[in-house]
């Protein structure tokens, strides 16, 4: 039998001829969250949105109307009662709270996209592929050909400009506007090659538990995320925010992991987001069921250690899954705290519309179970343009130079994967 990775590459490249596709992959086998992977394609129906303009295709007719995208997604789910795979872009925040997004977009990707797959396969942790519906697409011999991936820097973020923004955030913190803000900037590159080849190189460089690859409307999303946004299994809902990063470069991995665990700054950042997530979950949880598990757990990846905490709760059996996701969206680790004030500051400080970055990619089952990642460490490709946002949490204790260096550490996975 073909090598598993080669087999999946053939499958993804064959499915792209049939329309949008979504690949959710648990790559890091030694990670406790790595379980089943899914390949979804050949849509039977889909829904997408840009702002409040929602387009729905039911397999025959395409309809467009102005509506809150969360409401439209809920109606889509209720109508079809089926598996859906796709993503929620960060700017759906505008339909959760009274917010807006006035900065220019870096790509033309929809704000939201979900599809009901005509083809669905699951891949077990033991690499066994099982077809849940549909038939394997015919392999085009050319789909197995790998192509060289080349990325060339197109823009250089001005270090002084980023440091100035950090200082402005800290000034607002001292004035009591908020406690923490996740500030980002978008790196841009010229791209040549097959986007899935880039995804494969990112995987080879550093496997993660919540990777995903999405193709829709000429956009390719190569996501190498270590972070879970939100998951539901029956009446249990849990979130696993990451806040706290330490480079593995220099010294032994054990020493750097311990340095992260003992870092008061990183603990403070993590605890702020844990409290935010607890507050979000309390809005849909059974009274008294919200609990924090594994506070300040250190998880190790190829280039960095991460500080992860788990917050969980119970919900009533009939609690609507779209409502659960909406209440908690976007992930607090990508905003700061308090959430609304932080998102307003992000809109002022950043010069681009985040789009898919800081959003969530995942699936919802017919039984209303779901699992979504946080869209970080992600390359968004459109034609020959590649966008790769990076960022970090800014607090009153942040040292601007170190925050700048942290964003470069996070970009290393992309640069090193290709070169």
Short mmCIF file of C-alpha atoms in Angstrom, two decimals:
data_model
loop_
_atom_site.label_atom_id
_atom_site.label_comp_id
_atom_site.label_asym_id
_atom_site.label_seq_id
_atom_site.Cartn_x
_atom_site.Cartn_y
_atom_site.Cartn_z
CA UNK A 1 0.00 0.00 0.00
CA UNK A 2 1.12 3.54 -0.64
CA UNK A 3 2.82 5.48 2.10
CA UNK A 4 0.09 7.13 4.21
CA UNK A 5 1.23 10.69 3.48
CA UNK A 6 1.50 9.99 -0.25
CA UNK A 7 -1.95 8.38 -0.22
CA UNK A 8 -3.49 11.42 1.48
CA UNK A 9 -1.70 13.79 -0.90
CA UNK A 10 -3.20 11.90 -3.87
CA UNK A 11 -6.61 12.05 -2.22
CA UNK A 12 -6.51 15.79 -1.50
CA UNK A 13 -5.24 16.65 -4.97
CA UNK A 14 -7.91 14.50 -6.60
CA UNK A 15 -10.69 16.01 -4.48
CA UNK A 16 -9.76 19.56 -5.48
CA UNK A 17 -11.20 18.83 -8.93
CA UNK A 18 -14.57 18.21 -7.24
CA UNK A 19 -14.85 21.59 -5.48
CA UNK A 20 -13.98 22.75 -1.96
CA UNK A 21 -12.34 20.31 0.44
CA UNK A 22 -11.33 20.20 4.11
CA UNK A 23 -8.61 18.05 5.70
CA UNK A 24 -8.43 18.00 9.51
CA UNK A 25 -5.31 16.19 10.69
CA UNK A 26 -4.04 15.14 14.11
CA UNK A 27 -0.37 14.97 13.18
CA UNK A 28 1.40 14.72 16.51
CA UNK A 29 0.77 11.15 17.66
CA UNK A 30 2.32 11.58 21.10
CA UNK A 31 -0.01 14.49 21.91
CA UNK A 32 -3.01 13.63 24.14
CA UNK A 33 -5.40 15.52 21.84
CA UNK A 34 -4.30 13.71 18.67
CA UNK A 35 -7.05 11.30 17.68
CA UNK A 36 -9.06 10.95 14.47
CA UNK A 37 -8.31 12.84 11.25
CA UNK A 38 -10.91 13.60 8.55
CA UNK A 39 -10.90 14.20 4.81
CA UNK A 40 -14.06 15.87 3.46
CA UNK A 41 -14.84 16.83 -0.13
CA UNK A 42 -17.30 16.67 -3.04
CA UNK A 43 -19.80 19.06 -1.37
CA UNK A 44 -23.50 18.15 -1.44
CA UNK A 45 -24.34 21.61 -0.08
CA UNK A 46 -22.47 24.58 1.34
CA UNK A 47 -22.87 27.94 3.03
CA UNK A 48 -20.50 30.91 2.98
CA UNK A 49 -20.57 34.56 3.97
CA UNK A 50 -18.83 37.88 3.45
CA UNK A 51 -20.06 40.36 6.02
CA UNK A 52 -23.81 39.78 6.31
CA UNK A 53 -24.11 38.61 2.69
CA UNK A 54 -24.73 34.89 2.96
CA UNK A 55 -24.75 32.51 0.00
CA UNK A 56 -26.27 29.03 0.35
CA UNK A 57 -26.09 26.23 -2.23
CA UNK A 58 -28.31 23.21 -1.56
CA UNK A 59 -26.91 21.06 -4.35
CA UNK A 60 -29.24 22.52 -6.97
CA UNK A 61 -30.02 26.18 -6.32
CA UNK A 62 -27.75 28.97 -5.09
CA UNK A 63 -29.43 31.67 -2.99
CA UNK A 64 -27.99 34.89 -1.58
CA UNK A 65 -29.46 37.07 1.14
CA UNK A 66 -28.50 39.53 3.88
CA UNK A 67 -28.67 37.87 7.30
CA UNK A 68 -26.62 37.42 10.46
CA UNK A 69 -24.19 34.63 9.43
CA UNK A 70 -24.54 32.85 12.77
CA UNK A 71 -28.30 32.66 12.30
CA UNK A 72 -27.84 31.48 8.72
CA UNK A 73 -25.42 28.74 9.82
CA UNK A 74 -27.83 27.59 12.51
CA UNK A 75 -30.66 27.41 9.96
CA UNK A 76 -28.39 25.50 7.56
CA UNK A 77 -27.54 22.98 10.29
CA UNK A 78 -31.17 22.55 11.34
CA UNK A 79 -32.27 21.99 7.76
CA UNK A 80 -29.68 19.37 6.86
CA UNK A 81 -28.92 17.59 10.18
CA UNK A 82 -25.63 16.34 8.77
CA UNK A 83 -21.86 16.54 9.12
CA UNK A 84 -20.43 19.96 8.28
CA UNK A 85 -16.77 20.88 7.81
CA UNK A 86 -15.36 24.37 7.43
CA UNK A 87 -14.22 27.49 9.22
CA UNK A 88 -15.27 30.62 11.08
CA UNK A 89 -13.26 33.76 10.32
CA UNK A 90 -12.29 36.16 13.11
CA UNK A 91 -14.51 38.93 11.76
CA UNK A 92 -17.66 37.00 12.65
CA UNK A 93 -17.05 38.72 15.99
CA UNK A 94 -19.00 41.62 14.48
CA UNK A 95 -22.16 39.50 14.67
CA UNK A 96 -21.52 38.43 18.26
CA UNK A 97 -20.88 41.91 19.66
CA UNK A 98 -21.37 45.48 18.40
CA UNK A 99 -18.04 45.63 16.57
CA UNK A 100 -16.79 46.27 13.06
CA UNK A 101 -13.84 45.53 10.76
CA UNK A 102 -12.74 48.55 8.73
CA UNK A 103 -9.19 47.53 7.86
CA UNK A 104 -8.42 46.17 4.36
CA UNK A 105 -8.45 42.43 3.69
CA UNK A 106 -5.27 40.63 2.66
CA UNK A 107 -7.19 37.99 0.64
CA UNK A 108 -10.69 37.46 -0.78
CA UNK A 109 -11.45 34.45 1.44
CA UNK A 110 -15.05 34.25 2.71
CA UNK A 111 -15.59 35.18 6.36
CA UNK A 112 -17.27 31.81 6.89
CA UNK A 113 -17.46 28.57 4.93
CA UNK A 114 -19.05 25.20 5.76
CA UNK A 115 -19.93 22.27 3.54
CA UNK A 116 -21.78 18.99 3.79
CA UNK A 117 -19.40 16.44 2.28
CA UNK A 118 -20.42 13.96 -0.38
CA UNK A 119 -17.13 12.21 0.35
CA UNK A 120 -15.97 11.70 3.93
CA UNK A 121 -13.14 9.55 5.23
CA UNK A 122 -11.66 9.18 8.69
CA UNK A 123 -8.10 8.23 9.49
CA UNK A 124 -7.46 6.56 12.84
CA UNK A 125 -4.49 7.23 15.08
CA UNK A 126 -3.11 3.94 13.72
CA UNK A 127 -3.31 5.34 10.16
CA UNK A 128 -6.26 3.18 9.08
CA UNK A 129 -8.40 4.96 6.47
CA UNK A 130 -12.14 4.27 6.55
CA UNK A 131 -14.59 5.67 4.01
CA UNK A 132 -17.68 6.94 5.85
CA UNK A 133 -19.51 8.05 2.71
CA UNK A 134 -18.96 8.37 -1.02
CA UNK A 135 -16.27 6.79 -3.16
CA UNK A 136 -12.56 7.38 -3.47
CA UNK A 137 -11.98 9.79 -6.35
CA UNK A 138 -10.01 8.50 -9.30
CA UNK A 139 -6.36 9.33 -8.98
CA UNK A 140 -4.85 11.49 -11.65
CA UNK A 141 -1.27 10.35 -12.15
CA UNK A 142 -0.18 13.98 -12.22
CA UNK A 143 -1.71 14.50 -8.77
CA UNK A 144 1.17 12.58 -7.26
CA UNK A 145 3.81 14.86 -8.68
CA UNK A 146 5.42 17.07 -6.08
CA UNK A 147 6.41 20.58 -7.00
CA UNK A 148 9.06 22.79 -5.54
CA UNK A 149 7.73 25.35 -3.10
CA UNK A 150 9.31 28.79 -3.21
CA UNK A 151 8.41 31.72 -0.96
CA UNK A 152 9.99 35.15 -1.27
CA UNK A 153 9.42 37.94 1.24
CA UNK A 154 7.15 40.63 -0.17
CA UNK A 155 6.78 42.96 2.80
CA UNK A 156 8.91 43.70 5.80
CA UNK A 157 7.08 44.79 8.91
CA UNK A 158 8.89 47.79 10.36
CA UNK A 159 10.24 46.75 13.73
CA UNK A 160 10.05 50.29 15.11
CA UNK A 161 6.39 50.54 14.08
CA UNK A 162 5.53 47.28 15.88
CA UNK A 163 7.45 48.33 19.00
CA UNK A 164 5.60 51.65 18.98
CA UNK A 165 2.25 49.84 18.85
CA UNK A 166 3.28 47.69 21.81
CA UNK A 167 4.08 50.83 23.81
CA UNK A 168 0.72 52.35 22.85
CA UNK A 169 -1.05 49.19 24.04
CA UNK A 170 0.86 49.34 27.33
CA UNK A 171 -0.10 52.99 27.78
CA UNK A 172 -3.78 52.04 27.37
CA UNK A 173 -3.28 49.24 29.91
CA UNK A 174 -1.94 51.70 32.48
CA UNK A 175 -4.98 53.90 31.79
CA UNK A 176 -7.26 50.98 32.64
CA UNK A 177 -8.69 50.28 29.17
CA UNK A 178 -7.84 46.55 29.30
CA UNK A 179 -5.38 44.09 30.87
CA UNK A 180 -4.00 42.29 27.84
CA UNK A 181 -4.18 42.56 24.05
CA UNK A 182 -3.10 40.04 21.43
CA UNK A 183 -1.32 42.17 18.84
CA UNK A 184 -0.41 40.76 15.43
CA UNK A 185 1.13 41.72 12.11
CA UNK A 186 0.82 40.01 8.73
CA UNK A 187 3.89 38.80 6.86
CA UNK A 188 3.46 38.62 3.08
CA UNK A 189 5.35 36.46 0.59
CA UNK A 190 5.33 35.66 -3.10
CA UNK A 191 4.42 31.99 -3.47
CA UNK A 192 5.17 29.45 -6.17
CA UNK A 193 4.23 25.78 -6.04
CA UNK A 194 1.41 23.54 -4.85
CA UNK A 195 -0.16 24.79 -1.59
CA UNK A 196 -0.62 21.23 -0.32
CA UNK A 197 3.10 20.67 -0.76
CA UNK A 198 3.67 23.63 1.57
CA UNK A 199 1.23 22.11 4.06
CA UNK A 200 3.18 18.84 3.89
CA UNK A 201 6.47 20.65 4.49
CA UNK A 202 5.01 22.48 7.49
CA UNK A 203 3.88 19.11 8.86
CA UNK A 204 7.30 17.53 8.33
CA UNK A 205 8.98 20.43 10.12
CA UNK A 206 6.69 20.37 13.14
CA UNK A 207 3.65 18.06 13.56
CA UNK A 208 0.76 19.44 15.62
CA UNK A 209 -2.53 18.03 16.98
CA UNK A 210 -4.90 20.46 15.23
CA UNK A 211 -3.61 20.87 11.69
CA UNK A 212 -5.92 21.58 8.78
CA UNK A 213 -5.84 22.17 5.06
CA UNK A 214 -8.76 23.91 3.34
CA UNK A 215 -9.37 24.75 -0.32
CA UNK A 216 -12.27 27.06 -1.19
CA UNK A 217 -12.85 29.72 -3.85
CA UNK A 218 -9.24 29.74 -5.04
CA UNK A 219 -7.94 30.11 -1.48
CA UNK A 220 -5.71 27.51 0.18
CA UNK A 221 -5.37 27.51 3.97
CA UNK A 222 -2.36 25.68 5.43
CA UNK A 223 -2.87 25.61 9.19
CA UNK A 224 -0.33 24.18 11.63
CA UNK A 225 -2.19 24.88 14.87
CA UNK A 226 -1.24 23.44 18.26
CA UNK A 227 -4.34 24.93 19.93
CA UNK A 228 -7.89 23.73 20.48
CA UNK A 229 -10.56 26.43 20.55
CA UNK A 230 -13.60 24.47 21.63
CA UNK A 231 -14.86 20.91 21.62
CA UNK A 232 -18.11 19.19 22.55
CA UNK A 233 -18.83 15.53 23.26
CA UNK A 234 -22.36 14.94 24.49
CA UNK A 235 -22.97 17.25 27.45
CA UNK A 236 -19.29 18.07 27.99
CA UNK A 237 -17.67 21.17 26.46
CA UNK A 238 -14.03 22.15 26.88
CA UNK A 239 -11.51 24.72 25.68
CA UNK A 240 -7.70 24.61 25.85
CA UNK A 241 -6.24 28.11 25.56
CA UNK A 242 -2.54 28.51 24.88
CA UNK A 243 -0.90 31.59 26.30
CA UNK A 244 2.81 31.51 27.01
CA UNK A 245 5.53 30.63 24.50
CA UNK A 246 9.21 29.83 24.98
CA UNK A 247 11.68 29.13 22.20
CA UNK A 248 13.45 25.77 22.29
CA UNK A 249 16.51 27.30 20.66
CA UNK A 250 19.44 27.32 23.05
CA UNK A 251 19.88 25.08 26.07
CA UNK A 252 18.26 21.70 26.56
CA UNK A 253 14.53 21.34 26.01
CA UNK A 254 14.01 20.39 29.67
CA UNK A 255 15.61 23.62 30.87
CA UNK A 256 13.60 25.85 28.55
CA UNK A 257 10.35 24.06 29.45
CA UNK A 258 11.04 24.67 33.13
CA UNK A 259 11.84 28.32 32.43
CA UNK A 260 8.42 28.70 30.79
CA UNK A 261 6.65 26.92 33.65
CA UNK A 262 8.29 29.21 36.22
CA UNK A 263 7.73 32.42 34.23
CA UNK A 264 5.47 34.72 36.26
CA UNK A 265 4.76 36.83 33.16
CA UNK A 266 3.55 33.84 31.15
CA UNK A 267 1.52 32.49 34.07
CA UNK A 268 -0.17 35.87 34.46
CA UNK A 269 -0.99 36.02 30.73
CA UNK A 270 -2.34 32.47 30.79
CA UNK A 271 -4.46 33.04 33.88
CA UNK A 272 -6.07 36.15 32.37
CA UNK A 273 -7.24 34.12 29.36
CA UNK A 274 -8.32 31.19 31.53
CA UNK A 275 -10.56 33.57 33.48
CA UNK A 276 -11.93 34.97 30.20
CA UNK A 277 -12.71 31.47 28.88
CA UNK A 278 -14.32 30.52 32.20
CA UNK A 279 -16.57 33.56 31.88
CA UNK A 280 -17.49 32.68 28.28
CA UNK A 281 -18.35 29.08 29.18
CA UNK A 282 -20.36 30.12 32.24
CA UNK A 283 -22.88 31.77 29.90
CA UNK A 284 -23.94 28.40 28.47
CA UNK A 285 -22.88 25.97 31.23
CA UNK A 286 -24.90 24.19 33.87
CA UNK A 287 -24.59 26.19 37.07
CA UNK A 288 -21.46 25.30 39.01
CA UNK A 289 -20.04 23.02 36.31
CA UNK A 290 -17.22 25.24 34.98
CA UNK A 291 -13.85 23.90 36.13
CA UNK A 292 -10.18 24.46 35.31
CA UNK A 293 -8.05 21.37 34.69
CA UNK A 294 -4.30 21.08 34.12
CA UNK A 295 -3.55 24.75 34.78
CA UNK A 296 -0.22 25.86 33.25
CA UNK A 297 0.49 22.53 31.54
CA UNK A 298 3.62 22.69 29.35
CA UNK A 299 3.33 21.10 25.91
CA UNK A 300 6.40 20.81 23.70
CA UNK A 301 6.62 21.24 19.95
CA UNK A 302 9.51 21.34 17.49
CA UNK A 303 10.44 25.01 17.84
CA UNK A 304 8.63 26.14 21.01
CA UNK A 305 7.17 25.10 24.35
CA UNK A 306 3.62 26.28 25.04
CA UNK A 307 1.70 26.87 28.27
CA UNK A 308 -1.76 25.30 27.99
CA UNK A 309 -4.69 25.23 30.39
CA UNK A 310 -7.96 23.31 30.09
CA UNK A 311 -11.35 24.80 31.00
CA UNK A 312 -14.41 22.55 30.87
CA UNK A 313 -18.09 22.56 31.70
CA UNK A 314 -21.34 20.66 31.27
CA UNK A 315 -24.25 21.87 29.16
CA UNK A 316 -27.83 20.74 28.95
CA UNK A 317 -28.46 18.04 26.36
CA UNK A 318 -30.56 20.30 24.12
CA UNK A 319 -28.13 23.25 24.17
CA UNK A 320 -27.59 24.49 20.61
CA UNK A 321 -24.02 23.90 19.41
CA UNK A 322 -23.93 27.01 17.21
CA UNK A 323 -24.95 29.08 20.23
CA UNK A 324 -22.16 27.51 22.33
CA UNK A 325 -19.56 28.32 19.68
CA UNK A 326 -20.93 31.83 19.12
CA UNK A 327 -20.88 32.70 22.83
CA UNK A 328 -17.21 31.71 23.10
CA UNK A 329 -16.04 33.15 19.76
CA UNK A 330 -13.40 34.25 19.02
CA UNK A 331 -10.93 32.42 21.25
CA UNK A 332 -9.82 34.65 24.11
CA UNK A 333 -6.17 33.77 23.58
CA UNK A 334 -6.38 35.62 20.23
CA UNK A 335 -8.02 38.76 21.63
CA UNK A 336 -6.97 39.63 25.15
CA UNK A 337 -8.99 40.71 28.16
CA UNK A 338 -11.55 42.08 28.65
CA UNK A 339 -12.53 40.62 25.32
CA UNK A 340 -14.61 43.41 23.78
CA UNK A 341 -12.20 46.18 24.80
CA UNK A 342 -9.29 44.14 23.47
CA UNK A 343 -11.01 43.56 20.12
CA UNK A 344 -11.68 47.28 19.76
CA UNK A 345 -8.00 47.98 20.43
CA UNK A 346 -6.94 45.36 17.87
CA UNK A 347 -9.07 47.06 15.23
CA UNK A 348 -7.33 50.38 15.94
CA UNK A 349 -3.77 49.09 16.28
CA UNK A 350 -3.58 46.60 13.41
CA UNK A 351 -3.63 47.65 9.77
CA UNK A 352 -5.30 44.59 8.22
CA UNK A 353 -8.49 42.57 8.51
CA UNK A 354 -7.58 39.31 10.24
CA UNK A 355 -9.97 37.15 8.21
CA UNK A 356 -9.41 33.43 8.81
CA UNK A 357 -6.48 34.18 11.16
CA UNK A 358 -7.62 33.98 14.83
CA UNK A 359 -10.78 32.18 13.71
CA UNK A 360 -11.50 28.45 13.94
CA UNK A 361 -11.47 25.43 11.61
CA UNK A 362 -13.32 22.23 12.42
CA UNK A 363 -16.45 20.14 12.14
CA UNK A 364 -19.89 19.56 13.64
CA UNK A 365 -21.54 16.12 13.63
CA UNK A 366 -25.24 15.32 13.12
CA UNK A 367 -25.38 14.67 16.88
CA UNK A 368 -24.16 18.26 17.55
CA UNK A 369 -20.71 17.20 18.77
CA UNK A 370 -17.94 19.42 17.43
CA UNK A 371 -14.22 20.15 17.53
CA UNK A 372 -12.52 23.38 16.39
CA UNK A 373 -8.94 24.59 16.44
CA UNK A 374 -7.58 28.12 16.74
CA UNK A 375 -6.26 29.44 13.44
CA UNK A 376 -2.64 30.30 14.22
CA UNK A 377 0.63 29.33 12.49
CA UNK A 378 -1.34 29.56 9.25
CA UNK A 379 -0.43 30.39 5.66
CA UNK A 380 -3.29 31.72 3.52
CA UNK A 381 -2.51 31.44 -0.19
CA UNK A 382 -4.31 33.15 -3.06
CA UNK A 383 -2.64 32.87 -6.44
CA UNK A 384 0.98 33.85 -5.95
CA UNK A 385 0.33 35.70 -2.69
CA UNK A 386 0.92 34.11 0.72
CA UNK A 387 -0.14 35.78 3.98
CA UNK A 388 1.22 34.55 7.31
CA UNK A 389 0.08 36.53 10.38
CA UNK A 390 2.02 36.28 13.65
CA UNK A 391 1.45 37.90 17.02
CA UNK A 392 1.54 37.67 20.78
CA UNK A 393 -0.03 38.85 24.02
CA UNK A 394 0.91 42.30 25.28
CA UNK A 395 0.63 43.09 28.99
CA UNK A 396 2.00 45.83 31.24
CA UNK A 397 4.99 43.58 31.99
CA UNK A 398 5.82 42.90 28.35
CA UNK A 399 9.27 43.85 27.12
CA UNK A 400 8.72 45.20 23.57
CA UNK A 401 11.96 43.76 22.15
CA UNK A 402 11.09 40.30 23.50
CA UNK A 403 7.56 40.49 22.08
CA UNK A 404 9.00 41.33 18.66
CA UNK A 405 11.38 38.37 18.90
CA UNK A 406 8.50 36.06 19.90
CA UNK A 407 6.64 36.85 16.67
CA UNK A 408 9.79 35.96 14.71
CA UNK A 409 10.04 32.65 16.58
CA UNK A 410 6.47 31.84 15.55
CA UNK A 411 7.28 32.65 11.92
CA UNK A 412 10.25 30.29 12.00
CA UNK A 413 8.06 27.25 11.37
CA UNK A 414 7.08 28.58 7.94
CA UNK A 415 10.51 29.83 6.91
CA UNK A 416 12.34 26.73 8.14
CA UNK A 417 9.81 24.35 6.58
CA UNK A 418 10.54 25.68 3.11
CA UNK A 419 14.29 26.31 3.32
#
